[in-house]
mmCIF file with all atom_site columns, C-alpha atoms in Angstrom:
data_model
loop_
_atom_site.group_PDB
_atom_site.id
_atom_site.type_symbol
_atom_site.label_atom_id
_atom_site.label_alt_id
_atom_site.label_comp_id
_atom_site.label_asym_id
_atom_site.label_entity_id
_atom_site.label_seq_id
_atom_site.pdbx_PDB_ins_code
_atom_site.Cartn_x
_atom_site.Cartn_y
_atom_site.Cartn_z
_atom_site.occupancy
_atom_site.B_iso_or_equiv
_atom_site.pdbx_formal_charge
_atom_site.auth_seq_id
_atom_site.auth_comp_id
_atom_site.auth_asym_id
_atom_site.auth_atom_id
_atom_site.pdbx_PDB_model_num
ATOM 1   C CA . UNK A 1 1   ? 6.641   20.259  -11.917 1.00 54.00 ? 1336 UNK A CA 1
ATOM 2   C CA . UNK A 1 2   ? 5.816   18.786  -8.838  1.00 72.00 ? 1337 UNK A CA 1
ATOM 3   C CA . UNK A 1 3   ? 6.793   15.281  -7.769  1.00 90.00 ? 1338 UNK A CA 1
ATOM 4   C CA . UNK A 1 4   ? 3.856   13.224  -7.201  1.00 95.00 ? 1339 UNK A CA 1
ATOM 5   C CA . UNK A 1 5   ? 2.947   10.037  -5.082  1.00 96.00 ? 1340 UNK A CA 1
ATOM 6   C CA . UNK A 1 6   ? 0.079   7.377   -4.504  1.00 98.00 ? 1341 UNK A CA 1
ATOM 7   C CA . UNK A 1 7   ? -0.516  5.965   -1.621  1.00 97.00 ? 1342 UNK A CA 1
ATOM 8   C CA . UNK A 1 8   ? -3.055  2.973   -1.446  1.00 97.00 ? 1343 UNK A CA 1
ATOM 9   C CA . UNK A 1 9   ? -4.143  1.841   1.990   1.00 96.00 ? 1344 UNK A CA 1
ATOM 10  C CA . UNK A 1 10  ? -6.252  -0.784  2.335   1.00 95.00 ? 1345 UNK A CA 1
ATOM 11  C CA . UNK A 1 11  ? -7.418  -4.314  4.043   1.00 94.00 ? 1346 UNK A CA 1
ATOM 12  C CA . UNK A 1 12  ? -6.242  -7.934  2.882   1.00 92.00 ? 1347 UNK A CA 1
ATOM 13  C CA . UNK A 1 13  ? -7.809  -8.474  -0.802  1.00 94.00 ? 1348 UNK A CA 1
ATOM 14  C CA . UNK A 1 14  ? -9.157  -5.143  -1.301  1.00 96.00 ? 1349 UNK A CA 1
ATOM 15  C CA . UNK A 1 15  ? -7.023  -4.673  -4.494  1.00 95.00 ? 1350 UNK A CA 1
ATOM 16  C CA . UNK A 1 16  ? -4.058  -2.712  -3.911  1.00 95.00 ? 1351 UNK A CA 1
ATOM 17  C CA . UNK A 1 17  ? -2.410  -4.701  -6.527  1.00 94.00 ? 1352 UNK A CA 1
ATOM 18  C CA . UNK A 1 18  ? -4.981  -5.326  -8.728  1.00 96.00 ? 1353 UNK A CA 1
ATOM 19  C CA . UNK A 1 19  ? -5.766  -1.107  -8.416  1.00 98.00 ? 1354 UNK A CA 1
ATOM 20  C CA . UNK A 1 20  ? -2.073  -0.495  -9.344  1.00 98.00 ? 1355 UNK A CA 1
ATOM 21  C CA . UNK A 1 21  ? -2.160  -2.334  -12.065 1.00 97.00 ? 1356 UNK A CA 1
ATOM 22  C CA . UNK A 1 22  ? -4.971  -1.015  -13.951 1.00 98.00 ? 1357 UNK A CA 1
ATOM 23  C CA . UNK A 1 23  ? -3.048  2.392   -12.878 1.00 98.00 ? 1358 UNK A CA 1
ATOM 24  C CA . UNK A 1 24  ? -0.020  1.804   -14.573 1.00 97.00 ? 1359 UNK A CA 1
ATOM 25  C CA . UNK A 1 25  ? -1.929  0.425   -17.750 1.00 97.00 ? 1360 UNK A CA 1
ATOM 26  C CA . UNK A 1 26  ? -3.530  3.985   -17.904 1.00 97.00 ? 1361 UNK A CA 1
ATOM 27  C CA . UNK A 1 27  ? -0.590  6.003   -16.912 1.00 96.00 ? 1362 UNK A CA 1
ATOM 28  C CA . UNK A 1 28  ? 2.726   4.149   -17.981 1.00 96.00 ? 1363 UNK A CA 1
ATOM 29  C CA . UNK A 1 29  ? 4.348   6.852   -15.134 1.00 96.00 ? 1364 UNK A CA 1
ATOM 30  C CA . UNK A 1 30  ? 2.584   4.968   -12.226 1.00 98.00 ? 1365 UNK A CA 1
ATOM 31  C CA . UNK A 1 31  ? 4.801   2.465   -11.018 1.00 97.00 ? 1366 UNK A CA 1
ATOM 32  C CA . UNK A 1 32  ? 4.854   0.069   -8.127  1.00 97.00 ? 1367 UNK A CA 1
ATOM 33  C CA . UNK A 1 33  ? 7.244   0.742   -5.157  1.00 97.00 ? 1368 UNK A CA 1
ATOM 34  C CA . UNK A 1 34  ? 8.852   -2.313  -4.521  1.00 95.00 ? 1369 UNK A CA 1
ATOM 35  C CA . UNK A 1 35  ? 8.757   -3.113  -0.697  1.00 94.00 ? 1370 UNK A CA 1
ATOM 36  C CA . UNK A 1 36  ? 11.732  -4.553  1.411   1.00 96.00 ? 1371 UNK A CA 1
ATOM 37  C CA . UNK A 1 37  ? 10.375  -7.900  2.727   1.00 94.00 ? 1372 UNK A CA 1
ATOM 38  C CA . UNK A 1 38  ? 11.866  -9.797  5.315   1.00 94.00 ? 1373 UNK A CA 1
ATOM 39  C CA . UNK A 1 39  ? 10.121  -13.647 6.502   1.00 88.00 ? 1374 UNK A CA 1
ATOM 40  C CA . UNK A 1 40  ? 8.811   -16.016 3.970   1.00 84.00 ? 1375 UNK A CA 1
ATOM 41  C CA . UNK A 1 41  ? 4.986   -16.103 1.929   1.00 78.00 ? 1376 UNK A CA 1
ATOM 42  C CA . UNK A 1 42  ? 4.119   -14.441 -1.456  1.00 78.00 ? 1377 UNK A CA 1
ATOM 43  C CA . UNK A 1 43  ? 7.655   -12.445 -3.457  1.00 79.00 ? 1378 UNK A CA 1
ATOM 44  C CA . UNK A 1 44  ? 5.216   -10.611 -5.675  1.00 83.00 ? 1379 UNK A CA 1
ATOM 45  C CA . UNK A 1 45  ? 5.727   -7.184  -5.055  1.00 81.00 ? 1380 UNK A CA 1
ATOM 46  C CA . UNK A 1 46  ? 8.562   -7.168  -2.830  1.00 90.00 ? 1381 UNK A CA 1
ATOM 47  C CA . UNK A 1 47  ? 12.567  -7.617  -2.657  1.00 94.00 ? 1382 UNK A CA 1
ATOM 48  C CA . UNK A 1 48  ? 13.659  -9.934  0.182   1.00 94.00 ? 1383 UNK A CA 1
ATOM 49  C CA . UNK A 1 49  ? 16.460  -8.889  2.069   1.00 95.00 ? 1384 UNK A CA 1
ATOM 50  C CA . UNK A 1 50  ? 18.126  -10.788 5.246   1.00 95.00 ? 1385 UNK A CA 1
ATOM 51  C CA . UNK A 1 51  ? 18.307  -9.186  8.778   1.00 95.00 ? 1386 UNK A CA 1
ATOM 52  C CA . UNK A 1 52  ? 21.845  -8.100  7.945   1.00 97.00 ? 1387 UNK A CA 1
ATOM 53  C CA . UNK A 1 53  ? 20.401  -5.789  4.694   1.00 95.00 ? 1388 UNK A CA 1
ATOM 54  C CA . UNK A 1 54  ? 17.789  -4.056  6.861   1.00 95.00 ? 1389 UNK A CA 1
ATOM 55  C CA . UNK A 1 55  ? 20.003  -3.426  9.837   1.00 95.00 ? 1390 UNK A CA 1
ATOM 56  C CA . UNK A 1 56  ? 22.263  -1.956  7.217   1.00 97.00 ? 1391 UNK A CA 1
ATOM 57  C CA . UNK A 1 57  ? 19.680  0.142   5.277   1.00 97.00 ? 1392 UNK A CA 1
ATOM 58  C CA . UNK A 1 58  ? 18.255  1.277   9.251   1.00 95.00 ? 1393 UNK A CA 1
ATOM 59  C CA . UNK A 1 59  ? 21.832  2.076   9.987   1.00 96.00 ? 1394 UNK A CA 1
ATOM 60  C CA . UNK A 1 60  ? 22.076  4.020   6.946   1.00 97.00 ? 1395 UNK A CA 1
ATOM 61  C CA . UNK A 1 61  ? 18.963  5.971   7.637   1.00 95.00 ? 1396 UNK A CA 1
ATOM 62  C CA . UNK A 1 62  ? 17.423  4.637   4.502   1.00 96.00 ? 1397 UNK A CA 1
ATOM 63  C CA . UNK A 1 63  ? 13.910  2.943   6.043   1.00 96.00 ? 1398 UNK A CA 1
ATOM 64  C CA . UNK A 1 64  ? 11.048  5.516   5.479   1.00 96.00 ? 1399 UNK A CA 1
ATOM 65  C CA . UNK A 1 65  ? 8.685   2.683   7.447   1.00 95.00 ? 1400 UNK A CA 1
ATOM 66  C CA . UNK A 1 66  ? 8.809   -0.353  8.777   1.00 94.00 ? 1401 UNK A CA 1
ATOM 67  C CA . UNK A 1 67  ? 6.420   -2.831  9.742   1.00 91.00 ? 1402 UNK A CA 1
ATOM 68  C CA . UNK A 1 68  ? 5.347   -6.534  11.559  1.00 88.00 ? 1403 UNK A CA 1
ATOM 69  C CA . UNK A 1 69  ? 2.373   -8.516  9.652   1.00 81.00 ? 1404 UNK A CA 1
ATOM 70  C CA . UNK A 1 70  ? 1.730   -11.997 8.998   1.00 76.00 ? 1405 UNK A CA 1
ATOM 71  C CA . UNK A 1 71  ? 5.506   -12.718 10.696  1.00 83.00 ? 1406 UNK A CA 1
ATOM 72  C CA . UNK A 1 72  ? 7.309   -10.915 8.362   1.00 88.00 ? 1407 UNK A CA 1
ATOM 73  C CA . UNK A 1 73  ? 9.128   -7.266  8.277   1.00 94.00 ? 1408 UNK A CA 1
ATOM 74  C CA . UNK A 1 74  ? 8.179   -4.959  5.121   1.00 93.00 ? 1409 UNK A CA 1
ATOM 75  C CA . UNK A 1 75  ? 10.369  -1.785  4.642   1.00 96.00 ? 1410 UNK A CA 1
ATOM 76  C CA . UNK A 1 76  ? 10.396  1.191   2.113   1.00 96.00 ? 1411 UNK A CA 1
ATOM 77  C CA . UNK A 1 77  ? 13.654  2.129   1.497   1.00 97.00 ? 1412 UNK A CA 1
ATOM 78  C CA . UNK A 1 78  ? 14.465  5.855   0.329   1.00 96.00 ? 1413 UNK A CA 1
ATOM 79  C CA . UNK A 1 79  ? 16.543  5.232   -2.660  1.00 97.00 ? 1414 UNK A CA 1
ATOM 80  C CA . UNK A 1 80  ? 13.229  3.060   -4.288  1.00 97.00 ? 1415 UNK A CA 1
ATOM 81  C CA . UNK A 1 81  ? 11.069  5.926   -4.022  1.00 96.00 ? 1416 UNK A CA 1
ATOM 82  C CA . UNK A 1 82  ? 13.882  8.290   -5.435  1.00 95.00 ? 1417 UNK A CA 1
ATOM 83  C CA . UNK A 1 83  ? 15.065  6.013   -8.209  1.00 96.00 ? 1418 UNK A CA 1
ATOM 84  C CA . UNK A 1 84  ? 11.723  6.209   -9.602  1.00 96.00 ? 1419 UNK A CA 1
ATOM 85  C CA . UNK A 1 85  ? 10.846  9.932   -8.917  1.00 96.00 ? 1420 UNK A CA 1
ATOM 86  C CA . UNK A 1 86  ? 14.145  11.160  -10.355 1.00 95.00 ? 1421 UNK A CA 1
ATOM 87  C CA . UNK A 1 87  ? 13.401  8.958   -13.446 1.00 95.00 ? 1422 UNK A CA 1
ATOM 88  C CA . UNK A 1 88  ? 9.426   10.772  -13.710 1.00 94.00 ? 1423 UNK A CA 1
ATOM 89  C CA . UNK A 1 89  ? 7.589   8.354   -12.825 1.00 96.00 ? 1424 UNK A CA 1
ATOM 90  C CA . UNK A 1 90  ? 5.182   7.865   -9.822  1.00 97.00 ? 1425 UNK A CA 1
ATOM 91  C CA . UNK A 1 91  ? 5.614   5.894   -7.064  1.00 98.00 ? 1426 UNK A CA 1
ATOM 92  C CA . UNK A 1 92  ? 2.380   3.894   -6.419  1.00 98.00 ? 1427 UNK A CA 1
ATOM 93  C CA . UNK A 1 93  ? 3.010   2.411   -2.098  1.00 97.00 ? 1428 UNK A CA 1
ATOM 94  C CA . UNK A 1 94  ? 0.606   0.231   -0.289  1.00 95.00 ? 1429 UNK A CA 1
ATOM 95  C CA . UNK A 1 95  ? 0.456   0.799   3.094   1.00 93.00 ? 1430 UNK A CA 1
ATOM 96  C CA . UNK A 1 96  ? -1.533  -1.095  5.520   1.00 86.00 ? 1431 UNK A CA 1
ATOM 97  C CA . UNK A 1 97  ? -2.058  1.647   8.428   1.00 89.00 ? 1432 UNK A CA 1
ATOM 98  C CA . UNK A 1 98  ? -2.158  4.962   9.399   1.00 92.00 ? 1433 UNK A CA 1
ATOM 99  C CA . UNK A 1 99  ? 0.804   5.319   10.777  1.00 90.00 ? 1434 UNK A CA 1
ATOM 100 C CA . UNK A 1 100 ? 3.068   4.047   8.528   1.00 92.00 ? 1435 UNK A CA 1
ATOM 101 C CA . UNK A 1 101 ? 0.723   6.367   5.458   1.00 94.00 ? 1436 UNK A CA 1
ATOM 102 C CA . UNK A 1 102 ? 1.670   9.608   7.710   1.00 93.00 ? 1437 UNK A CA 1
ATOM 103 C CA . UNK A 1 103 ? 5.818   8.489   8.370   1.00 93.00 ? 1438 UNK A CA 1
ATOM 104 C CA . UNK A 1 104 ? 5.622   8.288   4.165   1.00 95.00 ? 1439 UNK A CA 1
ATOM 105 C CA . UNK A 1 105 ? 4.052   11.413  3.701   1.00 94.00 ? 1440 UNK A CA 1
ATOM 106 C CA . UNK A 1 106 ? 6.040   13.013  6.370   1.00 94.00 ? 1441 UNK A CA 1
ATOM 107 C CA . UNK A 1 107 ? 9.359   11.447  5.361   1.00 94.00 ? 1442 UNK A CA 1
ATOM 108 C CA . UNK A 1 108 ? 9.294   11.891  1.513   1.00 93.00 ? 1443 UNK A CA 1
ATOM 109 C CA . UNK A 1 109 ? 8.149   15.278  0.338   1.00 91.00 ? 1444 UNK A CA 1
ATOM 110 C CA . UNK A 1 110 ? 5.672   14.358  -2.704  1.00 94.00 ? 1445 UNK A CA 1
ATOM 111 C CA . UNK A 1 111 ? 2.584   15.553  -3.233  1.00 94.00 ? 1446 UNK A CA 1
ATOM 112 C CA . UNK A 1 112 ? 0.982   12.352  -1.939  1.00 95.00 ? 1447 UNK A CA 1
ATOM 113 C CA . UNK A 1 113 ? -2.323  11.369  -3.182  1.00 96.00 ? 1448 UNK A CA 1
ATOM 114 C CA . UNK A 1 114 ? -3.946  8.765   -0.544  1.00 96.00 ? 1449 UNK A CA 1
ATOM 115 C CA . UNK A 1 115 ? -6.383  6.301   -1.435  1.00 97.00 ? 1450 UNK A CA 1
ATOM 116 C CA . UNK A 1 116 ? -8.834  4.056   0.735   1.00 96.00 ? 1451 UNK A CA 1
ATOM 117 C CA . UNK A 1 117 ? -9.707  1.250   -1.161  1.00 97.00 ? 1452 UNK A CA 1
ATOM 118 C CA . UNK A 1 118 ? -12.200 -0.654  1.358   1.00 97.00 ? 1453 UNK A CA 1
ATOM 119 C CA . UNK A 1 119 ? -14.228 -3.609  0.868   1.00 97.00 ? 1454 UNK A CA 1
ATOM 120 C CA . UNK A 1 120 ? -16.412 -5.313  3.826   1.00 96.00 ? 1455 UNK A CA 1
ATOM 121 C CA . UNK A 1 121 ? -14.948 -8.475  5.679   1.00 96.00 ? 1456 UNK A CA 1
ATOM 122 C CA . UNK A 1 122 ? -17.102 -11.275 4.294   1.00 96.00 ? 1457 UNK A CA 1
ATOM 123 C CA . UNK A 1 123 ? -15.921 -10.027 0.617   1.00 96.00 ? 1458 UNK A CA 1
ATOM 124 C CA . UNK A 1 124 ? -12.092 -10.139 2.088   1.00 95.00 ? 1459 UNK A CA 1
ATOM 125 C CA . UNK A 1 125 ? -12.776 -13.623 3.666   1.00 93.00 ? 1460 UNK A CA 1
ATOM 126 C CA . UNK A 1 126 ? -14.193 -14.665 0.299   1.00 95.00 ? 1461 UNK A CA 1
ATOM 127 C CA . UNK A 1 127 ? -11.654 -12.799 -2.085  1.00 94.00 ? 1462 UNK A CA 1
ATOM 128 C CA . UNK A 1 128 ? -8.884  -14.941 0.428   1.00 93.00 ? 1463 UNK A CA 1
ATOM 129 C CA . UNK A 1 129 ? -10.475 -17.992 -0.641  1.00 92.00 ? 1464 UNK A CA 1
ATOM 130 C CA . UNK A 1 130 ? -10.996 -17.505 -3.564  1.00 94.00 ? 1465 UNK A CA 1
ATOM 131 C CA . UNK A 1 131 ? -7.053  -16.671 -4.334  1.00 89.00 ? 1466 UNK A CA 1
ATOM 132 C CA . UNK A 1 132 ? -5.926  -19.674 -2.503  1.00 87.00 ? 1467 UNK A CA 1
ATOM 133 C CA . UNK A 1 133 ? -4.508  -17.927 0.757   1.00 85.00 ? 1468 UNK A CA 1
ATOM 134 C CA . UNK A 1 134 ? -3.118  -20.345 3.449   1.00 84.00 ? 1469 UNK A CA 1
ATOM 135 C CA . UNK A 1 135 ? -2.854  -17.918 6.182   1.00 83.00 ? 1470 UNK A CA 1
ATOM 136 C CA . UNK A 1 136 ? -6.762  -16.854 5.548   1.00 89.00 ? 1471 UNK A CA 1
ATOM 137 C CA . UNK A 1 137 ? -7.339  -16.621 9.310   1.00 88.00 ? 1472 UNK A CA 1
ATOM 138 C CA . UNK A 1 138 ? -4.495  -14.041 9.544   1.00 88.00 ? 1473 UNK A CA 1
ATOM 139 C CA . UNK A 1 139 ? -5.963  -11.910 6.503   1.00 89.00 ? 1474 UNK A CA 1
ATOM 140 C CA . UNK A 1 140 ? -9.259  -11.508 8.250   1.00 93.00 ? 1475 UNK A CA 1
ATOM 141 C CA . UNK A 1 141 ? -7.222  -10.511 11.876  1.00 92.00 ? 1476 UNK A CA 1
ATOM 142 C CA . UNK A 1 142 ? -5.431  -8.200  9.213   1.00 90.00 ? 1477 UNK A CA 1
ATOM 143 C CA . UNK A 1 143 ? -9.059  -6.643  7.853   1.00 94.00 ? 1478 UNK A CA 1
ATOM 144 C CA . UNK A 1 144 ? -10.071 -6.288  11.870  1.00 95.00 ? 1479 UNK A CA 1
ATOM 145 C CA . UNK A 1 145 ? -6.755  -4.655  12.609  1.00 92.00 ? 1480 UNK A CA 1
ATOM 146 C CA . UNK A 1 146 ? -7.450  -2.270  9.131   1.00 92.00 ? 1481 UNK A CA 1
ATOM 147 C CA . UNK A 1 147 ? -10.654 -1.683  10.235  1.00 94.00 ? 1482 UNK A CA 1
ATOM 148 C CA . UNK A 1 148 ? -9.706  -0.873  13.802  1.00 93.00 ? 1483 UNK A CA 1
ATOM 149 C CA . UNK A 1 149 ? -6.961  1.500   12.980  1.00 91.00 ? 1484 UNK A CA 1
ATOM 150 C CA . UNK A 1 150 ? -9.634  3.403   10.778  1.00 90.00 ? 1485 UNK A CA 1
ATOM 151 C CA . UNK A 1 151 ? -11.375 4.177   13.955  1.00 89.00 ? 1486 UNK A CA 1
ATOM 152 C CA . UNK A 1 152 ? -8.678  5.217   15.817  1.00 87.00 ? 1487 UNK A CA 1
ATOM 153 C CA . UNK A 1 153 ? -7.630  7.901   12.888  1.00 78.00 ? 1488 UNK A CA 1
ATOM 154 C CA . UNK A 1 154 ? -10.981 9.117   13.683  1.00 69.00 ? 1489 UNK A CA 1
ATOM 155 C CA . UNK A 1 155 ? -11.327 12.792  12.255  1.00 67.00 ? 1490 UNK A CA 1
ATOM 156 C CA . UNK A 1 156 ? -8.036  12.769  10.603  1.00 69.00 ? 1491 UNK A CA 1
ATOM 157 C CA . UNK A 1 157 ? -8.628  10.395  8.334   1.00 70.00 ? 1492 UNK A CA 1
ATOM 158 C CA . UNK A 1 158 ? -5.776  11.269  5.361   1.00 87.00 ? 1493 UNK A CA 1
ATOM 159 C CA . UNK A 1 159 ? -7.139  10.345  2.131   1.00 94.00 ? 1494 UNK A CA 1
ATOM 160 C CA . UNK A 1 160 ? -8.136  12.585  -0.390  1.00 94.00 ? 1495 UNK A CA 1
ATOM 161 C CA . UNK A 1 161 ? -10.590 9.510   -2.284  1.00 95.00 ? 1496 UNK A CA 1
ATOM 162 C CA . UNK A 1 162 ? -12.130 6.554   -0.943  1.00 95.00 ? 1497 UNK A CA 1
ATOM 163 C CA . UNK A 1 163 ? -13.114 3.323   -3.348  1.00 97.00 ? 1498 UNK A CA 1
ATOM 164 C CA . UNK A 1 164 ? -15.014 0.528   -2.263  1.00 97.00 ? 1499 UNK A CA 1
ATOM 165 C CA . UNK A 1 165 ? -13.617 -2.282  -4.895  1.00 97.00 ? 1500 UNK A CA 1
ATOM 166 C CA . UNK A 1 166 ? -16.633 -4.413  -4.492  1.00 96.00 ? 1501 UNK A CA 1
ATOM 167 C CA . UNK A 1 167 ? -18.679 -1.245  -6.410  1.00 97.00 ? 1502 UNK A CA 1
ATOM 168 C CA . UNK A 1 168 ? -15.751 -0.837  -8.725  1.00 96.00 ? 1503 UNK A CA 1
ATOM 169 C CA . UNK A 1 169 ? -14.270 -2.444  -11.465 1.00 97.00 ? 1504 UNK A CA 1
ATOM 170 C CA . UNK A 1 170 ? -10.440 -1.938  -11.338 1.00 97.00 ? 1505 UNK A CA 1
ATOM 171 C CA . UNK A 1 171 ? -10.099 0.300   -14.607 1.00 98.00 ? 1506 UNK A CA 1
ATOM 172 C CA . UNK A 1 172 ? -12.264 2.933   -13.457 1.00 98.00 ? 1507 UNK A CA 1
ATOM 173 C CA . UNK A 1 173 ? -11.193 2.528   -9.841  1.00 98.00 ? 1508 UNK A CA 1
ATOM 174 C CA . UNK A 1 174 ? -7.518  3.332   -11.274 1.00 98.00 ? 1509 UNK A CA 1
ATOM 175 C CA . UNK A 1 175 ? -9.454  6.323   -13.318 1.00 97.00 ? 1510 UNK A CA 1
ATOM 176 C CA . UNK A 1 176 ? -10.812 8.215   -10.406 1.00 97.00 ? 1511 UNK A CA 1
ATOM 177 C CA . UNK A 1 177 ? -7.237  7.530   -8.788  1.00 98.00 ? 1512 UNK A CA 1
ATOM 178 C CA . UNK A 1 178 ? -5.525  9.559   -11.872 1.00 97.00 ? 1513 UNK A CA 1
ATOM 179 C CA . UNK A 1 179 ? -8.438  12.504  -11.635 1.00 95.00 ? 1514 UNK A CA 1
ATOM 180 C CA . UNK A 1 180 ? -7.437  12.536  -8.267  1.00 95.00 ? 1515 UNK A CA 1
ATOM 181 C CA . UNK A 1 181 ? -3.735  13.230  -8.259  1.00 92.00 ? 1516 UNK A CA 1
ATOM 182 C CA . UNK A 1 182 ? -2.214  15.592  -7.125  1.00 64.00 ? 1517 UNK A CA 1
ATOM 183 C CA . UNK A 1 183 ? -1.095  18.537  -9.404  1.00 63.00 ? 1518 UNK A CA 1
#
């Protein structure tokens, strides 16, 4: 059986968590991969680690990516993705550009299923406010950057389905996600 992977790119707000949620309600095998966080803001979803960890886990060779947003460092650590593939489940990653997707896919051989979930800016700004974010200013510069990065992909463009989640409810969002795995 092949080892499968989802990887859900997206702007601020567009529902990456919301998305893998309804995912792992449908398919108890879809789990979140925990990111290595680094800075201060929201825990959900993440393991904080100090400078010493990463430096340790870079050292090791054990960072897949790493990335700057918001004034924090977020890292995917090898031995998350293969605790949970070794265990049959599959690892659900949100990744917030292009580059970082394409060092995943390259780095961990899965049969990676990538997923666009897009939404327009004015539903991000309002989606921010809505949930309360302080930093709402920095979500929207996050949405341009998302949205900017898209364009520079141009033709290569590496997802297999696109969802806008202002069109879709999360359930069948998450439904299309499953038809769309991988085999």
């Amino acid at each position: 059986m092949t080892r499968q992977g989802v990887i859900l790119y997206g702007p601020p707000t567009s529902g990456k968590d919301t998305v893998t949620a309804a995912l792992a309600r449908q398919d108890e095998r879809l789990t979140l991969l925990t990111k290595l966080k680094l800075g201060a803001g929201r825990s959900t979803g993440y393991r904080y680690v100090s400078p010493d960890d990463l430096n340790t886990l870079r050292t090791a060779g054990r960072l897949l990516v790493e990335t700057h947003r918001y004034g924090n460092r977020y890292a995917v650590d090898r031995d998350d993705v293969d605790a949970l593939t070794t265990t049959g489940r599959i690892p659900v990653a949100h990744m917030g550009n292009v580059a970082d997707l394409q060092r995943l896919r390259a780095a961990v051989p899965l049969a990676w299923t990538a997923v666009l979930l897009w939404i327009p800016r004015e539903v991000c700004a309002e989606r921010s406010r809505l949930r309360g974010d302080a930093d709402r200013p920095k979500r929207l510069q996050a949405w341009d950057e998302t949205y900017a990065d898209l364009q520079t992909a141009g033709e290569t463009k590496p997802f297999d389905l696109t969802i806008n989640t202002d069109e879709s409810e999360p359930a069948e969002a998450a439904r299309r996600i499953i038809e769309t795995i991988k085999p």
